[in-house]
Amino acid sequence: MSALVLYQLVALFLLATGLYGFLWRRSLVAMLICLELMLNGAGLSIMAAAQLTPANAVLGQLGTLLVMGLAAAEATLVLAIVVVVTRRFKTSEMIAASELKG
Amino acid sequence: MEILARLVFGFYAALIVSGALMAVVERGLVRSLVGLIATMFGVAGLYMLMAAPFVAFMQILIYVGGVSILIFFSIMLTKARPTGDEAKGRPLRKRFNALVTALAAGVVLASVILKFPIPSLETPRQVSGQQLGEGLLGPYLLPFELISVVLFVAMAAAVALAWQQWGKSK
């Protein structure tokens, strides 16, 4: 197997585990952790595609940096949402927050 | 040299795999977070192996130094109990459904990757920090400015959301 395929398989593993955890875990913080796993996989895949093919390498590295910045912004917002949900429902688990009023 | 690269790749890949499994399987949130941090270090190592030291250090700075601290804060702020909903048993069918969904995505993409492999360079491309900086201030100026706007909006929105007295201060 070529190097690119190996890197892509590792990134794919991160995507699949993150997806499984995102569907299986119940607490919001654990779902955030699984989301970060998936975003790490995305960054790894972009980087491997840029560094190991004749494509534009600068664009690939900057794309990975963009993914990191978006992940940081998303983690900040999710932290605020988790705090609000905990304050309102007294728990940070999905079951309480998934019920509609009425 | 080739063998050494394969060995280092194997080490980082093992770190990533064990960290990701720990992050998903462990019930305690802090242990989950430790697994995530191991995965982040492994990914940073793979960036280093791909001759991208700048992005590797950014990965350690942003993910390990920033995002993991944020997640740790949210664990502390929500007082997650180890005996909560997470510890309760759930029907096996749900675990099966989640596993099938993840495996379906993984198997389809893996078969595409293995069936149509893209020819790969033997050695990674070399990109200097100067080239990255010229890219950021040249052709990719708009994404560079937009990400700063996105970060500012996210920070302001986080403060606005979590502000306890919002709307009742008058």
mmCIF file of N, CA, C and O in Angstrom, chain B residues 65-121:
data_model
loop_
_atom_site.group_PDB
_atom_site.id
_atom_site.type_symbol
_atom_site.label_atom_id
_atom_site.label_comp_id
_atom_site.label_asym_id
_atom_site.label_seq_id
_atom_site.Cartn_x
_atom_site.Cartn_y
_atom_site.Cartn_z
ATOM 1 N N GLY B 65 -3.609 22.251 23.470
ATOM 2 C CA GLY B 65 -3.553 23.340 24.426
ATOM 3 C C GLY B 65 -4.860 24.080 24.598
ATOM 4 O O GLY B 65 -5.131 24.628 25.656
ATOM 5 N N GLY B 66 -5.683 24.123 23.538
ATOM 6 C CA GLY B 66 -6.894 24.924 23.613
ATOM 7 C C GLY B 66 -8.161 24.115 23.755
ATOM 8 O O GLY B 66 -8.882 24.226 24.742
ATOM 9 N N VAL B 67 -8.429 23.286 22.738
ATOM 10 C CA VAL B 67 -9.721 22.590 22.687
ATOM 11 C C VAL B 67 -9.870 21.616 23.853
ATOM 12 O O VAL B 67 -10.939 21.515 24.465
ATOM 13 N N SER B 68 -8.763 20.915 24.207
ATOM 14 C CA SER B 68 -8.894 19.931 25.296
ATOM 15 C C SER B 68 -9.144 20.643 26.629
ATOM 16 O O SER B 68 -9.896 20.129 27.468
ATOM 17 N N ILE B 69 -8.539 21.836 26.802
ATOM 18 C CA ILE B 69 -8.803 22.592 28.038
ATOM 19 C C ILE B 69 -10.267 23.024 28.070
ATOM 20 O O ILE B 69 -10.941 22.966 29.109
ATOM 21 N N LEU B 70 -10.784 23.451 26.901
ATOM 22 C CA LEU B 70 -12.198 23.831 26.825
ATOM 23 C C LEU B 70 -13.093 22.650 27.211
ATOM 24 O O LEU B 70 -14.051 22.799 27.970
ATOM 25 N N ILE B 71 -12.772 21.478 26.674
ATOM 26 C CA ILE B 71 -13.607 20.304 26.968
ATOM 27 C C ILE B 71 -13.505 19.958 28.451
ATOM 28 O O ILE B 71 -14.502 19.598 29.090
ATOM 29 N N PHE B 72 -12.292 20.129 29.011
ATOM 30 C CA PHE B 72 -12.144 19.841 30.441
ATOM 31 C C PHE B 72 -12.972 20.821 31.268
ATOM 32 O O PHE B 72 -13.599 20.432 32.254
ATOM 33 N N PHE B 73 -13.002 22.079 30.838
ATOM 34 C CA PHE B 73 -13.839 23.057 31.537
ATOM 35 C C PHE B 73 -15.296 22.656 31.449
ATOM 36 O O PHE B 73 -16.039 22.776 32.433
ATOM 37 N N SER B 74 -15.730 22.189 30.271
ATOM 38 C CA SER B 74 -17.148 21.840 30.188
ATOM 39 C C SER B 74 -17.442 20.594 31.018
ATOM 40 O O SER B 74 -18.547 20.470 31.549
ATOM 41 N N ILE B 75 -16.477 19.687 31.182
ATOM 42 C CA ILE B 75 -16.697 18.550 32.084
ATOM 43 C C ILE B 75 -16.880 19.053 33.514
ATOM 44 O O ILE B 75 -17.784 18.640 34.232
ATOM 45 N N MET B 76 -16.017 20.013 33.917
ATOM 46 C CA MET B 76 -16.105 20.505 35.297
ATOM 47 C C MET B 76 -17.378 21.302 35.508
ATOM 48 O O MET B 76 -18.022 21.209 36.545
ATOM 49 N N LEU B 77 -17.759 22.126 34.520
ATOM 50 C CA LEU B 77 -18.917 23.007 34.694
ATOM 51 C C LEU B 77 -20.216 22.239 34.726
ATOM 52 O O LEU B 77 -21.196 22.686 35.300
ATOM 53 N N THR B 78 -20.256 21.069 34.072
ATOM 54 C CA THR B 78 -21.528 20.343 34.022
ATOM 55 C C THR B 78 -21.633 19.299 35.114
ATOM 56 O O THR B 78 -22.649 18.632 35.209
ATOM 57 N N LYS B 79 -20.603 19.135 35.928
ATOM 58 C CA LYS B 79 -20.640 18.176 37.027
ATOM 59 C C LYS B 79 -21.157 16.815 36.554
ATOM 60 O O LYS B 79 -22.124 16.281 37.083
ATOM 61 N N ALA B 80 -20.525 16.305 35.528
ATOM 62 C CA ALA B 80 -20.991 15.035 34.970
ATOM 63 C C ALA B 80 -20.776 13.915 35.981
ATOM 64 O O ALA B 80 -19.680 13.752 36.506
ATOM 65 N N ARG B 81 -21.822 13.175 36.264
ATOM 66 C CA ARG B 81 -21.712 12.096 37.233
ATOM 67 C C ARG B 81 -21.341 10.803 36.511
ATOM 68 O O ARG B 81 -21.822 10.538 35.414
ATOM 69 N N PRO B 82 -20.505 9.984 37.122
ATOM 70 C CA PRO B 82 -20.160 8.722 36.467
ATOM 71 C C PRO B 82 -21.323 7.733 36.468
ATOM 72 O O PRO B 82 -21.320 6.765 35.729
ATOM 73 N N THR B 83 -22.325 7.975 37.316
ATOM 74 C CA THR B 83 -23.443 7.033 37.383
ATOM 75 C C THR B 83 -24.666 7.588 36.667
ATOM 76 O O THR B 83 -25.783 7.255 36.993
ATOM 77 N N GLY B 84 -24.456 8.450 35.697
ATOM 78 C CA GLY B 84 -25.580 9.082 35.029
ATOM 79 C C GLY B 84 -26.222 8.166 33.993
ATOM 80 O O GLY B 84 -26.183 6.938 34.083
ATOM 81 N N ASP B 85 -26.799 8.829 33.020
ATOM 82 C CA ASP B 85 -27.510 8.110 31.975
ATOM 83 C C ASP B 85 -26.565 7.208 31.180
ATOM 84 O O ASP B 85 -26.946 6.164 30.670
ATOM 85 N N GLU B 86 -25.307 7.671 31.117
ATOM 86 C CA GLU B 86 -24.322 6.955 30.304
ATOM 87 C C GLU B 86 -24.093 5.539 30.836
ATOM 88 O O GLU B 86 -23.834 4.619 30.077
ATOM 89 N N ALA B 87 -24.184 5.397 32.178
ATOM 90 C CA ALA B 87 -23.840 4.106 32.769
ATOM 91 C C ALA B 87 -24.994 3.109 32.684
ATOM 92 O O ALA B 87 -24.790 1.918 32.857
ATOM 93 N N LYS B 88 -26.187 3.631 32.443
ATOM 94 C CA LYS B 88 -27.336 2.720 32.381
ATOM 95 C C LYS B 88 -27.248 1.838 31.152
ATOM 96 O O LYS B 88 -26.702 2.230 30.123
ATOM 97 N N GLY B 89 -27.837 0.648 31.284
ATOM 98 C CA GLY B 89 -27.835 -0.255 30.143
ATOM 99 C C GLY B 89 -28.808 0.235 29.082
ATOM 100 O O GLY B 89 -29.805 0.866 29.388
ATOM 101 N N ARG B 90 -28.476 -0.030 27.867
ATOM 102 C CA ARG B 90 -29.380 0.324 26.787
ATOM 103 C C ARG B 90 -29.575 -0.903 25.917
ATOM 104 O O ARG B 90 -28.741 -1.805 25.926
ATOM 105 N N PRO B 91 -30.673 -0.972 25.183
ATOM 106 C CA PRO B 91 -30.889 -2.159 24.362
ATOM 107 C C PRO B 91 -29.747 -2.385 23.377
ATOM 108 O O PRO B 91 -29.166 -1.438 22.850
ATOM 109 N N LEU B 92 -29.443 -3.657 23.185
ATOM 110 C CA LEU B 92 -28.316 -4.011 22.314
ATOM 111 C C LEU B 92 -28.551 -3.539 20.889
ATOM 112 O O LEU B 92 -27.616 -3.248 20.153
ATOM 113 N N ARG B 93 -29.839 -3.421 20.537
ATOM 114 C CA ARG B 93 -30.174 -3.024 19.173
ATOM 115 C C ARG B 93 -29.633 -1.625 18.863
ATOM 116 O O ARG B 93 -29.196 -1.358 17.743
ATOM 117 N N LYS B 94 -29.642 -0.738 19.874
ATOM 118 C CA LYS B 94 -29.171 0.630 19.629
ATOM 119 C C LYS B 94 -27.673 0.641 19.357
ATOM 120 O O LYS B 94 -27.194 1.331 18.465
ATOM 121 N N ARG B 95 -26.929 -0.136 20.171
ATOM 122 C CA ARG B 95 -25.489 -0.220 19.927
ATOM 123 C C ARG B 95 -25.223 -0.779 18.530
ATOM 124 O O ARG B 95 -24.366 -0.288 17.790
ATOM 125 N N PHE B 96 -26.041 -1.787 18.167
ATOM 126 C CA PHE B 96 -25.894 -2.404 16.854
ATOM 127 C C PHE B 96 -26.153 -1.379 15.754
ATOM 128 O O PHE B 96 -25.412 -1.295 14.769
ATOM 129 N N ASN B 97 -27.205 -0.559 15.935
ATOM 130 C CA ASN B 97 -27.524 0.446 14.919
ATOM 131 C C ASN B 97 -26.372 1.438 14.755
ATOM 132 O O ASN B 97 -25.979 1.761 13.631
ATOM 133 N N ALA B 98 -25.833 1.913 15.887
ATOM 134 C CA ALA B 98 -24.733 2.875 15.805
ATOM 135 C C ALA B 98 -23.531 2.250 15.118
ATOM 136 O O ALA B 98 -22.883 2.861 14.259
ATOM 137 N N LEU B 99 -23.261 0.969 15.474
ATOM 138 C CA LEU B 99 -22.105 0.284 14.889
ATOM 139 C C LEU B 99 -22.286 0.107 13.381
ATOM 140 O O LEU B 99 -21.354 0.335 12.599
ATOM 141 N N VAL B 100 -23.514 -0.261 12.965
ATOM 142 C CA VAL B 100 -23.763 -0.479 11.540
ATOM 143 C C VAL B 100 -23.612 0.823 10.767
ATOM 144 O O VAL B 100 -23.012 0.841 9.684
ATOM 145 N N THR B 101 -24.096 1.930 11.341
ATOM 146 C CA THR B 101 -23.968 3.219 10.646
ATOM 147 C C THR B 101 -22.506 3.590 10.435
ATOM 148 O O THR B 101 -22.093 3.945 9.327
ATOM 149 N N ALA B 102 -21.712 3.466 11.523
ATOM 150 C CA ALA B 102 -20.300 3.835 11.412
ATOM 151 C C ALA B 102 -19.579 2.894 10.450
ATOM 152 O O ALA B 102 -18.787 3.335 9.614
ATOM 153 N N LEU B 103 -19.886 1.583 10.539
ATOM 154 C CA LEU B 103 -19.202 0.618 9.675
ATOM 155 C C LEU B 103 -19.587 0.827 8.219
ATOM 156 O O LEU B 103 -18.749 0.673 7.329
ATOM 157 N N ALA B 104 -20.855 1.185 7.965
ATOM 158 C CA ALA B 104 -21.273 1.385 6.578
ATOM 159 C C ALA B 104 -20.461 2.513 5.952
ATOM 160 O O ALA B 104 -19.889 2.341 4.861
ATOM 161 N N ALA B 105 -20.374 3.657 6.645
ATOM 162 C CA ALA B 105 -19.584 4.773 6.119
ATOM 163 C C ALA B 105 -18.129 4.350 5.945
ATOM 164 O O ALA B 105 -17.516 4.589 4.900
ATOM 165 N N GLY B 106 -17.572 3.678 6.979
ATOM 166 C CA GLY B 106 -16.165 3.290 6.924
ATOM 167 C C GLY B 106 -15.875 2.315 5.805
ATOM 168 O O GLY B 106 -14.917 2.493 5.051
ATOM 169 N N VAL B 107 -16.719 1.293 5.671
ATOM 170 C CA VAL B 107 -16.430 0.254 4.675
ATOM 171 C C VAL B 107 -16.559 0.802 3.264
ATOM 172 O O VAL B 107 -15.718 0.528 2.397
ATOM 173 N N VAL B 108 -17.602 1.620 3.012
ATOM 174 C CA VAL B 108 -17.776 2.163 1.657
ATOM 175 C C VAL B 108 -16.572 3.019 1.277
ATOM 176 O O VAL B 108 -15.964 2.843 0.204
ATOM 177 N N LEU B 109 -16.172 3.940 2.197
ATOM 178 C CA LEU B 109 -15.057 4.831 1.863
ATOM 179 C C LEU B 109 -13.749 4.057 1.741
ATOM 180 O O LEU B 109 -12.939 4.324 0.848
ATOM 181 N N ALA B 110 -13.554 3.053 2.643
ATOM 182 C CA ALA B 110 -12.309 2.286 2.583
ATOM 183 C C ALA B 110 -12.229 1.497 1.293
ATOM 184 O O ALA B 110 -11.159 1.387 0.677
ATOM 185 N N SER B 111 -13.355 0.938 0.832
ATOM 186 C CA SER B 111 -13.305 0.169 -0.405
ATOM 187 C C SER B 111 -13.003 1.089 -1.585
ATOM 188 O O SER B 111 -12.272 0.702 -2.504
ATOM 189 N N VAL B 112 -13.529 2.313 -1.548
ATOM 190 C CA VAL B 112 -13.208 3.256 -2.632
ATOM 191 C C VAL B 112 -11.714 3.577 -2.622
ATOM 192 O O VAL B 112 -11.050 3.564 -3.665
ATOM 193 N N ILE B 113 -11.176 3.834 -1.401
ATOM 194 C CA ILE B 113 -9.750 4.185 -1.307
ATOM 195 C C ILE B 113 -8.878 3.036 -1.804
ATOM 196 O O ILE B 113 -7.912 3.219 -2.533
ATOM 197 N N LEU B 114 -9.259 1.797 -1.402
ATOM 198 C CA LEU B 114 -8.410 0.649 -1.757
ATOM 199 C C LEU B 114 -8.580 0.267 -3.221
ATOM 200 O O LEU B 114 -7.657 -0.232 -3.850
ATOM 201 N N LYS B 115 -9.762 0.525 -3.775
ATOM 202 C CA LYS B 115 -10.005 0.104 -5.157
ATOM 203 C C LYS B 115 -9.389 1.080 -6.149
ATOM 204 O O LYS B 115 -8.869 0.673 -7.182
ATOM 205 N N PHE B 116 -9.475 2.369 -5.851
ATOM 206 C CA PHE B 116 -8.925 3.365 -6.763
ATOM 207 C C PHE B 116 -7.837 4.150 -6.049
ATOM 208 O O PHE B 116 -8.026 5.309 -5.700
ATOM 209 N N PRO B 117 -6.683 3.516 -5.797
ATOM 210 C CA PRO B 117 -5.638 4.239 -5.066
ATOM 211 C C PRO B 117 -5.042 5.346 -5.934
ATOM 212 O O PRO B 117 -4.789 5.153 -7.123
ATOM 213 N N ILE B 118 -4.864 6.511 -5.343
ATOM 214 C CA ILE B 118 -4.240 7.638 -6.045
ATOM 215 C C ILE B 118 -2.734 7.457 -5.936
ATOM 216 O O ILE B 118 -2.230 7.152 -4.850
ATOM 217 N N PRO B 119 -2.013 7.596 -7.021
ATOM 218 C CA PRO B 119 -0.554 7.440 -6.927
ATOM 219 C C PRO B 119 0.027 8.449 -5.948
ATOM 220 O O PRO B 119 -0.291 9.636 -5.994
ATOM 221 N N SER B 120 0.867 7.928 -5.048
ATOM 222 C CA SER B 120 1.377 8.766 -3.973
ATOM 223 C C SER B 120 2.843 9.066 -4.191
ATOM 224 O O SER B 120 3.583 8.248 -4.733
ATOM 225 N N LEU B 121 3.256 10.274 -3.775
ATOM 226 C CA LEU B 121 4.674 10.614 -3.831
ATOM 227 C C LEU B 121 5.420 9.802 -2.776
ATOM 228 O O LEU B 121 4.872 9.466 -1.735
#
